[in-house]
Amino acid sequence: MDQLRIIGGRRLKGSIEISGAKNAALPALAATLLTADEVRLGRIPSVRDIRTMAGLLESIGASVVRENGGYRIQAAAISESGAPYERVKTMRASSLVLGPLVARTGRARVSLPGGCAIGARPIDIHLLGLQTLGAEVRQEAGYIEAVATEGLRGARFTFPKITVTGTEDLMMAAALAKGETMLDNAAREPEVADLAEMLTKMGARIEGAGTSTLRIEGVERLHGCEHAIIPDRIETGTYLIAGALAADELELRGVETDHLGALLDKLAQAGVDVASEGDRLIVRGGRPLMAVDVTTEEHPGFPTDMQAQWMALMLTAQGSAHVTETIFENRFMHVAELGRMGAKIELNGNQATIRGGRPLTGARVMASDLRASACLVLAALAAEGETVIERVYHLDRGYENLDGKLAAVGASIERIV
Ligand code: EPZ
């Protein structure tokens, strides 16, 4: 199993190109099932979750060609109406094919995603929404069957809880439903807005993307399109914190600054020197940092996907910082591993208190989930001595060539196969 070996203390200097957003690419790939035409997607990151989704689309009958840093996909005919357990157990975002399959073929059979390290992560709201649009949903032997033989009908649905992929799933389903759908309390993440933009290019009629109320006028069919997805705001945030921890000067290229509001505000409060120039951000480390509290919230609040990385930054700040996780029930798996590196962090329910300013020493640690892995890399960059991170396959799910990108700007980081 791959490991990463990092020697801390190196000063980073240079420039990193930000990749396309994994969490925009996954719904975009699923959306290709909504048309029989060819769809060309650009700036798709080469990460494991994307390869998993591409494999799932092929198993459903789509032709999938990786080219020019993106995909050319055509689901001319749907041969298999679902996602088997073997695929879904490795990536719960496979549930994103539910809405498109029911909308396109009138039927979907998708394995219920298991939980994952950060929480139970049910898809009950996805299913409630599909039922509201007229699908009959039943569960048997760990699979969800959703059937709408007469097609889906537009309806009004209020999300009982804000859900990102739930919003994406239902937006895709509503695009081909008969009549108008209103989705209230929808997710406002940039990835949702990016999907709406792609669907609109395919002929969908969607208003309110990026707000909590979406109005979708269903159409008979959707056609192909070309779409380049947005840059990855979480990858950007991860490298901003790497820069704050260990850089003389680090430039990030191909950034969408508008997607980073809450994080940039918190970095400024902590005293991190970040300059913005068009689609580039320049971060300079070396300044003493202030401890700053964060509470994770749905967009445009502070993203839960940056919570672990923020904790790594606060390890080097003066004073104590509170990190409160409100989205997932078990997203502090990185805390125990950080403790092995000398961190002093107290947990009290969904709040962690980080006692900053203590020396960090390299250690052997274990990754537990995607963003916890990134947190351990960041802490290792700031630690004294050698850190070996095990189970880095978690990292490879969502970061394109992270070790290569960091090594290219001076980090001592190597992959041990
Ligand atoms: C998306 O997951 C992201 N994944 C996650 O990123 C991200 O952490 C999360 O949104 C929150 O921003 C993708 O976009 C592929 P949710 P998603 O549905 O859609 C509960 C990463 O690190 N809920 O917004 O699965 C759920 O349990 C990953 O890149 C229900 O109860 O998250 C959670 O507590 C991790 N029932 C809350 O809502 C449902 O039917 C928010 O989950 C759906 C969700």
CSV table of C-alpha atoms in Angstrom, one decimal, residues 13-408:
chain,number,residue,atom,x,y,z
A,13,LYS,CA,9.0,28.3,-3.5
A,14,GLY,CA,7.5,28.3,-7.0
A,15,SER,CA,4.2,27.9,-8.8
A,16,ILE,CA,1.5,25.2,-8.7
A,17,GLU,CA,-1.3,24.8,-11.4
A,18,ILE,CA,-4.7,24.1,-9.8
A,19,SER,CA,-6.6,21.1,-11.3
A,20,GLY,CA,-10.3,20.9,-12.1
A,21,ALA,CA,-12.6,20.3,-9.2
A,22,LYS,CA,-13.3,16.6,-8.4
A,23,ASN,CA,-16.7,17.6,-6.9
A,24,ALA,CA,-17.7,19.4,-10.1
A,25,ALA,CA,-16.4,16.6,-12.3
A,26,LEU,CA,-18.4,13.8,-10.7
A,27,PRO,CA,-21.8,15.3,-11.3
A,28,ALA,CA,-20.7,16.5,-14.7
A,29,LEU,CA,-19.8,12.9,-15.7
A,30,ALA,CA,-23.1,11.6,-14.3
A,31,ALA,CA,-25.0,14.3,-16.4
A,32,THR,CA,-23.7,12.8,-19.6
A,33,LEU,CA,-26.3,10.0,-19.1
A,34,LEU,CA,-29.0,12.5,-19.7
A,35,THR,CA,-28.4,12.6,-23.5
A,36,ALA,CA,-27.7,10.2,-26.3
A,37,ASP,CA,-25.4,12.8,-27.8
A,38,GLU,CA,-21.7,13.2,-27.3
A,39,VAL,CA,-20.5,15.4,-24.4
A,40,ARG,CA,-16.9,16.8,-24.1
A,41,LEU,CA,-15.7,17.6,-20.6
A,42,GLY,CA,-12.5,19.6,-20.0
A,43,ARG,CA,-10.2,20.1,-17.0
A,44,ILE,CA,-11.1,16.8,-15.5
A,45,PRO,CA,-8.6,15.9,-12.8
A,46,SER,CA,-6.9,12.5,-13.0
A,47,VAL,CA,-7.9,11.2,-9.6
A,48,ARG,CA,-9.3,7.8,-8.5
A,49,ASP,CA,-12.9,8.9,-7.8
A,50,ILE,CA,-13.1,10.2,-11.4
A,51,ARG,CA,-11.8,6.9,-12.8
A,52,THR,CA,-14.3,5.1,-10.7
A,53,MET,CA,-17.2,7.2,-12.1
A,54,ALA,CA,-15.9,6.8,-15.6
A,55,GLY,CA,-15.8,3.0,-15.1
A,56,LEU,CA,-19.4,3.2,-13.8
A,57,LEU,CA,-20.6,5.1,-16.9
A,58,GLU,CA,-18.9,2.4,-19.1
A,59,SER,CA,-20.7,-0.3,-17.2
A,60,ILE,CA,-24.0,1.5,-17.8
A,61,GLY,CA,-23.3,1.5,-21.6
A,62,ALA,CA,-21.6,4.8,-22.3
A,63,SER,CA,-18.5,5.1,-24.5
A,64,VAL,CA,-15.9,6.9,-22.5
A,65,VAL,CA,-12.6,8.3,-24.0
A,66,ARG,CA,-10.0,10.1,-21.9
A,67,GLU,CA,-8.4,12.8,-24.1
A,68,ASN,CA,-6.9,16.3,-23.8
A,69,GLY,CA,-7.1,16.4,-20.0
A,70,GLY,CA,-10.8,15.6,-20.1
A,71,TYR,CA,-13.4,13.1,-21.4
A,72,ARG,CA,-15.4,12.5,-24.5
A,73,ILE,CA,-18.5,10.6,-23.4
A,74,GLN,CA,-21.5,9.3,-25.3
A,75,ALA,CA,-24.3,7.4,-23.6
A,76,ALA,CA,-26.1,6.6,-26.9
A,77,ALA,CA,-27.8,3.6,-25.4
A,78,ILE,CA,-28.2,2.6,-21.7
A,79,SER,CA,-27.6,-1.1,-21.3
A,80,GLU,CA,-27.5,-1.4,-17.5
A,81,SER,CA,-29.7,0.8,-15.4
A,82,GLY,CA,-27.6,1.1,-12.4
A,83,ALA,CA,-24.6,0.9,-10.1
A,84,PRO,CA,-23.6,-2.4,-8.6
A,85,TYR,CA,-22.4,-2.7,-5.0
A,86,GLU,CA,-18.8,-3.4,-6.1
A,87,ARG,CA,-18.6,0.1,-7.6
A,88,VAL,CA,-20.7,2.0,-5.1
A,89,LYS,CA,-18.9,0.7,-2.1
A,90,THR,CA,-15.7,2.4,-3.3
A,91,MET,CA,-17.4,5.7,-4.0
A,92,ARG,CA,-20.7,6.8,-2.6
A,93,ALA,CA,-21.0,9.7,-5.2
A,94,SER,CA,-22.1,6.9,-7.5
A,95,SER,CA,-25.5,7.8,-6.2
A,96,LEU,CA,-25.3,10.7,-8.6
A,97,VAL,CA,-26.4,8.4,-11.5
A,98,LEU,CA,-29.7,7.8,-9.8
A,99,GLY,CA,-31.4,11.0,-11.0
A,100,PRO,CA,-30.1,10.9,-14.6
A,101,LEU,CA,-31.0,7.2,-15.1
A,102,VAL,CA,-34.5,7.6,-13.8
A,103,ALA,CA,-35.0,10.7,-15.9
A,104,ARG,CA,-33.5,9.2,-19.1
A,105,THR,CA,-34.8,5.6,-18.9
A,106,GLY,CA,-37.5,5.6,-16.3
A,107,ARG,CA,-35.6,3.2,-14.1
A,108,ALA,CA,-32.5,3.1,-11.9
A,109,ARG,CA,-31.1,0.3,-9.7
A,110,VAL,CA,-28.3,1.6,-7.5
A,111,SER,CA,-26.6,0.0,-4.5
A,112,LEU,CA,-27.1,1.9,-1.3
A,113,PRO,CA,-23.8,3.5,-0.5
A,114,GLY,CA,-22.2,2.2,2.6
A,115,GLY,CA,-21.2,4.8,5.2
A,116,CYS,CA,-17.7,6.1,5.2
A,117,ALA,CA,-15.1,7.2,7.7
A,118,ILE,CA,-16.6,10.7,8.2
A,119,GLY,CA,-20.2,9.6,8.7
A,120,ALA,CA,-23.3,7.6,7.9
A,121,ARG,CA,-24.0,9.7,4.8
A,122,PRO,CA,-27.4,8.4,3.9
A,123,ILE,CA,-29.1,9.3,0.6
A,124,ASP,CA,-32.7,9.4,2.1
A,125,ILE,CA,-33.2,12.9,0.9
A,126,HIS,CA,-32.2,12.0,-2.7
A,127,LEU,CA,-34.8,9.3,-2.6
A,128,LEU,CA,-37.5,11.5,-1.0
A,129,GLY,CA,-36.9,14.1,-3.8
A,130,LEU,CA,-37.2,11.5,-6.5
A,131,GLN,CA,-40.5,10.2,-5.0
A,132,THR,CA,-41.8,13.8,-5.0
A,133,LEU,CA,-41.0,13.9,-8.7
A,134,GLY,CA,-43.1,10.8,-9.2
A,135,ALA,CA,-40.7,7.9,-9.0
A,136,GLU,CA,-41.6,4.8,-7.1
A,137,VAL,CA,-38.7,4.0,-4.8
A,138,ARG,CA,-38.1,0.7,-3.0
A,139,GLN,CA,-35.2,-0.9,-1.3
A,140,GLU,CA,-34.3,-4.6,-1.5
A,141,ALA,CA,-31.1,-6.5,-0.7
A,142,GLY,CA,-29.1,-3.3,-0.3
A,143,TYR,CA,-30.2,-1.9,-3.6
A,144,ILE,CA,-32.5,1.1,-4.3
A,145,GLU,CA,-34.9,0.6,-7.2
A,146,ALA,CA,-36.4,3.9,-8.5
A,147,VAL,CA,-39.0,3.5,-11.3
A,148,ALA,CA,-41.0,6.2,-13.2
A,149,THR,CA,-42.6,4.3,-16.1
A,150,GLU,CA,-44.6,7.4,-17.1
A,151,GLY,CA,-41.6,9.6,-16.7
A,152,LEU,CA,-41.0,12.2,-13.9
A,153,ARG,CA,-43.3,15.0,-13.2
A,154,GLY,CA,-42.2,18.5,-12.1
A,155,ALA,CA,-43.1,19.3,-8.4
A,156,ARG,CA,-42.1,21.5,-5.5
A,157,PHE,CA,-39.6,20.0,-3.1
A,158,THR,CA,-38.0,21.6,0.0
A,159,PHE,CA,-34.8,19.9,1.1
A,160,PRO,CA,-35.1,19.1,4.8
A,161,LYS,CA,-31.4,19.4,5.0
A,162,ILE,CA,-29.0,21.1,2.6
A,163,THR,CA,-27.3,18.3,0.5
A,164,VAL,CA,-24.8,19.0,-2.3
A,165,THR,CA,-25.2,15.8,-4.3
A,166,GLY,CA,-28.8,15.6,-3.3
A,167,THR,CA,-29.4,19.0,-5.0
A,168,GLU,CA,-27.3,17.9,-8.1
A,169,ASP,CA,-29.2,14.5,-8.4
A,170,LEU,CA,-32.6,16.2,-8.3
A,171,MET,CA,-31.6,19.1,-10.6
A,172,MET,CA,-30.5,16.5,-13.2
A,173,ALA,CA,-33.8,14.5,-12.7
A,174,ALA,CA,-36.0,17.6,-13.0
A,175,ALA,CA,-34.3,18.7,-16.2
A,176,LEU,CA,-36.2,16.0,-18.1
A,177,ALA,CA,-39.3,15.9,-15.9
A,178,LYS,CA,-42.7,17.0,-17.4
A,179,GLY,CA,-43.4,20.5,-16.2
A,180,GLU,CA,-41.9,22.8,-13.6
A,181,THR,CA,-39.9,21.9,-10.5
A,182,MET,CA,-39.1,24.2,-7.6
A,183,LEU,CA,-36.2,23.1,-5.3
A,184,ASP,CA,-36.1,25.1,-2.0
A,185,ASN,CA,-33.3,25.0,0.5
A,186,ALA,CA,-31.0,23.8,-2.3
A,187,ALA,CA,-27.2,23.7,-1.9
A,188,ARG,CA,-25.4,26.8,-3.1
A,189,GLU,CA,-21.9,25.3,-3.6
A,190,PRO,CA,-20.0,26.5,-6.8
A,191,GLU,CA,-20.0,22.9,-8.0
A,192,VAL,CA,-23.9,23.0,-8.1
A,193,ALA,CA,-23.8,26.2,-10.1
A,194,ASP,CA,-21.2,24.6,-12.5
A,195,LEU,CA,-23.5,21.6,-13.1
A,196,ALA,CA,-26.4,24.0,-13.8
A,197,GLU,CA,-24.2,25.8,-16.3
A,198,MET,CA,-23.4,22.5,-18.1
A,199,LEU,CA,-27.0,21.4,-18.1
A,200,THR,CA,-28.1,24.7,-19.5
A,201,LYS,CA,-25.6,24.2,-22.4
A,202,MET,CA,-27.3,20.9,-22.9
A,203,GLY,CA,-30.7,22.7,-23.3
A,204,ALA,CA,-32.0,22.5,-19.8
A,205,ARG,CA,-34.0,25.4,-18.4
A,206,ILE,CA,-32.7,26.2,-14.9
A,207,GLU,CA,-33.0,29.5,-12.9
A,208,GLY,CA,-31.4,30.4,-9.5
A,209,ALA,CA,-28.2,28.3,-9.8
A,210,GLY,CA,-26.0,29.2,-6.8
A,211,THR,CA,-29.0,30.3,-4.7
A,212,SER,CA,-31.1,28.2,-2.4
A,213,THR,CA,-34.1,28.2,-4.7
A,214,LEU,CA,-33.9,26.5,-8.1
A,215,ARG,CA,-36.6,26.6,-10.8
A,216,ILE,CA,-36.3,24.0,-13.5
A,217,GLU,CA,-38.6,23.8,-16.5
A,218,GLY,CA,-38.4,20.2,-17.8
A,219,VAL,CA,-37.7,19.6,-21.5
A,220,GLU,CA,-38.3,16.7,-23.8
A,221,ARG,CA,-34.6,15.9,-24.3
A,222,LEU,CA,-31.1,17.3,-23.8
A,223,HIS,CA,-28.4,17.5,-26.4
A,224,GLY,CA,-24.6,17.2,-26.2
A,225,CYS,CA,-22.3,20.1,-25.2
A,226,GLU,CA,-18.7,21.0,-24.4
A,227,HIS,CA,-17.9,22.1,-20.8
A,228,ALA,CA,-14.7,22.8,-18.9
A,229,ILE,CA,-15.3,22.4,-15.2
A,230,ILE,CA,-14.3,24.9,-12.5
A,231,PRO,CA,-11.0,24.8,-10.7
A,232,ASP,CA,-10.9,22.9,-7.4
A,233,ARG,CA,-11.4,25.4,-4.5
A,234,ILE,CA,-10.5,22.8,-1.9
A,235,GLU,CA,-7.2,21.9,-3.6
A,236,THR,CA,-6.6,25.7,-3.8
A,237,GLY,CA,-7.3,26.0,-0.1
A,238,THR,CA,-5.0,23.1,0.7
A,239,TYR,CA,-2.1,24.6,-1.1
A,240,LEU,CA,-2.8,28.1,0.5
A,241,ILE,CA,-2.3,26.5,3.9
A,242,ALA,CA,0.8,24.6,2.7
A,243,GLY,CA,2.2,28.0,1.7
A,244,ALA,CA,1.2,29.6,5.0
A,245,LEU,CA,3.0,26.8,6.8
A,246,ALA,CA,6.1,26.3,4.8
A,247,ALA,CA,6.6,28.8,1.9
A,248,ASP,CA,8.8,31.7,1.2
A,249,GLU,CA,6.5,32.4,-1.7
A,250,LEU,CA,4.0,30.1,-3.4
A,251,GLU,CA,2.0,31.0,-6.5
A,252,LEU,CA,-1.2,29.1,-7.3
A,253,ARG,CA,-2.3,29.4,-11.0
A,254,GLY,CA,-5.8,28.9,-12.5
A,255,VAL,CA,-7.7,29.8,-9.3
A,256,GLU,CA,-11.3,31.0,-9.0
A,257,THR,CA,-11.0,33.4,-6.1
A,258,ASP,CA,-14.8,34.0,-6.0
A,259,HIS,CA,-15.2,30.5,-4.7
A,260,LEU,CA,-12.9,31.0,-1.7
A,261,GLY,CA,-14.5,33.9,0.2
A,262,ALA,CA,-14.9,32.4,3.7
A,263,LEU,CA,-11.5,30.7,3.6
A,264,LEU,CA,-9.7,33.9,2.5
A,265,ASP,CA,-11.4,35.9,5.2
A,266,LYS,CA,-10.2,33.4,7.9
A,267,LEU,CA,-6.7,33.3,6.5
A,268,ALA,CA,-6.6,37.1,6.6
A,269,GLN,CA,-7.8,37.0,10.3
A,270,ALA,CA,-5.0,34.6,11.1
A,271,GLY,CA,-2.4,36.9,9.6
A,272,VAL,CA,-1.6,34.9,6.5
A,273,ASP,CA,-0.2,37.0,3.6
A,274,VAL,CA,-2.2,36.2,0.5
A,275,ALA,CA,-2.2,38.4,-2.6
A,276,SER,CA,-4.7,38.0,-5.4
A,277,GLU,CA,-3.9,38.8,-9.1
A,278,GLY,CA,-6.5,37.7,-11.6
A,279,ASP,CA,-6.6,33.9,-11.6
A,280,ARG,CA,-3.5,33.7,-9.4
A,281,LEU,CA,-3.0,33.7,-5.7
A,282,ILE,CA,0.4,34.3,-4.1
A,283,VAL,CA,0.9,33.2,-0.4
A,284,ARG,CA,3.9,34.0,1.7
A,285,GLY,CA,4.7,32.1,4.9
A,286,GLY,CA,7.0,32.9,7.8
A,287,ARG,CA,4.7,35.3,9.7
A,288,PRO,CA,3.6,34.5,13.2
A,289,LEU,CA,-0.1,33.4,13.0
A,290,MET,CA,-3.0,34.1,15.2
A,291,ALA,CA,-5.4,31.4,16.4
A,292,VAL,CA,-8.7,31.8,14.7
A,293,ASP,CA,-11.9,29.8,15.4
A,294,VAL,CA,-13.9,28.3,12.5
A,295,THR,CA,-17.3,26.6,12.3
A,296,THR,CA,-18.0,24.6,9.2
A,297,GLU,CA,-21.2,25.5,7.3
A,298,GLU,CA,-22.7,25.0,3.9
A,299,HIS,CA,-21.5,27.3,1.2
A,300,PRO,CA,-20.9,30.3,1.3
A,301,GLY,CA,-19.8,29.4,4.9
A,302,PHE,CA,-16.4,27.9,5.8
A,303,PRO,CA,-16.2,24.5,3.9
A,304,THR,CA,-16.2,21.3,5.9
A,305,ASP,CA,-13.7,20.0,3.3
A,306,MET,CA,-11.2,22.5,4.6
A,307,GLN,CA,-11.7,21.8,8.3
A,308,ALA,CA,-8.9,19.3,8.7
A,309,GLN,CA,-6.5,21.4,6.8
A,310,TRP,CA,-7.4,24.5,8.9
A,311,MET,CA,-6.6,22.4,12.0
A,312,ALA,CA,-3.1,21.8,10.7
A,313,LEU,CA,-2.6,25.5,10.2
A,314,MET,CA,-3.8,26.3,13.8
A,315,LEU,CA,-1.2,23.9,15.2
A,316,THR,CA,1.4,26.6,14.4
A,317,ALA,CA,-0.6,29.6,15.5
A,318,GLN,CA,-0.2,31.4,18.8
A,319,GLY,CA,-3.0,30.6,21.2
A,320,SER,CA,-6.0,28.2,21.1
A,321,ALA,CA,-8.4,27.8,18.2
A,322,HIS,CA,-11.8,26.2,18.3
A,323,VAL,CA,-12.9,24.1,15.2
A,324,THR,CA,-16.5,23.2,15.2
A,325,GLU,CA,-17.8,20.6,12.6
A,326,THR,CA,-21.5,21.0,11.9
A,327,ILE,CA,-21.9,19.0,8.6
A,328,PHE,CA,-20.5,15.5,9.4
A,329,GLU,CA,-20.7,13.5,12.6
A,330,ASN,CA,-17.3,12.0,12.6
A,331,ARG,CA,-14.8,14.2,10.8
A,332,PHE,CA,-12.1,14.4,13.4
A,333,MET,CA,-10.3,11.2,12.5
A,334,HIS,CA,-7.1,13.2,11.9
A,335,VAL,CA,-6.9,14.5,15.5
A,336,ALA,CA,-5.5,11.3,16.9
A,337,GLU,CA,-2.9,11.1,14.2
A,338,LEU,CA,-1.9,14.7,14.7
A,339,GLY,CA,-1.5,13.8,18.4
A,340,ARG,CA,1.3,11.4,17.4
A,341,MET,CA,3.1,14.4,15.9
A,342,GLY,CA,3.0,16.3,19.2
A,343,ALA,CA,-0.2,18.2,18.6
A,344,LYS,CA,-2.4,19.0,21.7
A,345,ILE,CA,-6.0,18.9,20.6
A,346,GLU,CA,-9.0,18.4,22.9
A,347,LEU,CA,-12.2,17.0,21.5
A,348,ASN,CA,-15.6,17.8,23.0
A,349,GLY,CA,-18.5,16.6,20.9
A,350,ASN,CA,-18.3,18.3,17.5
A,351,GLN,CA,-15.8,20.9,18.7
A,352,ALA,CA,-12.0,20.5,18.7
A,353,THR,CA,-9.7,22.9,20.6
A,354,ILE,CA,-6.2,23.2,19.2
A,355,ARG,CA,-3.5,24.4,21.5
A,356,GLY,CA,-1.2,26.0,19.0
A,357,GLY,CA,2.4,27.0,19.1
A,358,ARG,CA,3.8,23.6,20.2
A,359,PRO,CA,6.6,22.0,18.3
A,360,LEU,CA,5.5,19.3,15.8
A,361,THR,CA,7.7,16.2,15.3
A,362,GLY,CA,7.6,13.8,12.4
A,363,ALA,CA,6.0,10.4,13.1
A,364,ARG,CA,4.4,7.4,11.4
A,365,VAL,CA,0.7,8.2,10.9
A,366,MET,CA,-2.3,6.8,9.1
A,367,ALA,CA,-4.6,8.5,6.7
A,368,SER,CA,-8.3,7.8,7.3
A,369,ASP,CA,-10.2,9.8,4.7
A,370,LEU,CA,-9.4,12.2,1.9
A,371,ARG,CA,-9.1,15.5,3.7
A,372,ALA,CA,-7.6,14.0,6.8
A,373,SER,CA,-4.8,12.8,4.6
A,374,ALA,CA,-4.2,16.3,3.3
A,375,CYS,CA,-4.1,17.5,6.8
A,376,LEU,CA,-1.3,15.1,7.7
A,377,VAL,CA,0.7,16.1,4.7
A,378,LEU,CA,0.4,19.8,5.8
A,379,ALA,CA,1.4,19.0,9.4
A,380,ALA,CA,4.4,17.0,8.1
A,381,LEU,CA,5.6,19.9,6.0
A,382,ALA,CA,5.8,22.0,9.2
A,383,ALA,CA,7.1,19.2,11.5
A,384,GLU,CA,10.7,18.6,12.5
A,385,GLY,CA,12.1,15.4,11.0
A,386,GLU,CA,10.5,12.6,9.0
A,387,THR,CA,6.8,11.7,8.7
A,388,VAL,CA,5.6,8.6,6.9
A,389,ILE,CA,1.9,8.6,6.0
A,390,GLU,CA,0.3,5.2,5.4
A,391,ARG,CA,-2.9,4.4,3.3
A,392,VAL,CA,-2.4,7.4,1.0
A,393,TYR,CA,-4.9,5.8,-1.4
A,394,HIS,CA,-7.3,8.1,0.4
A,395,LEU,CA,-5.4,11.1,-0.8
A,396,ASP,CA,-5.3,9.8,-4.4
A,397,ARG,CA,-9.1,9.8,-4.5
A,398,GLY,CA,-9.3,13.6,-4.7
A,399,TYR,CA,-5.9,15.2,-5.2
A,400,GLU,CA,-4.2,15.1,-8.6
A,401,ASN,CA,-0.5,14.5,-8.2
A,402,LEU,CA,-0.2,16.2,-4.8
A,403,ASP,CA,3.2,14.7,-4.0
A,404,GLY,CA,4.5,15.7,-7.5
A,405,LYS,CA,3.1,19.3,-7.2
A,406,LEU,CA,4.7,19.8,-3.7
A,407,ALA,CA,8.0,18.2,-4.7
A,408,ALA,CA,8.2,20.6,-7.7
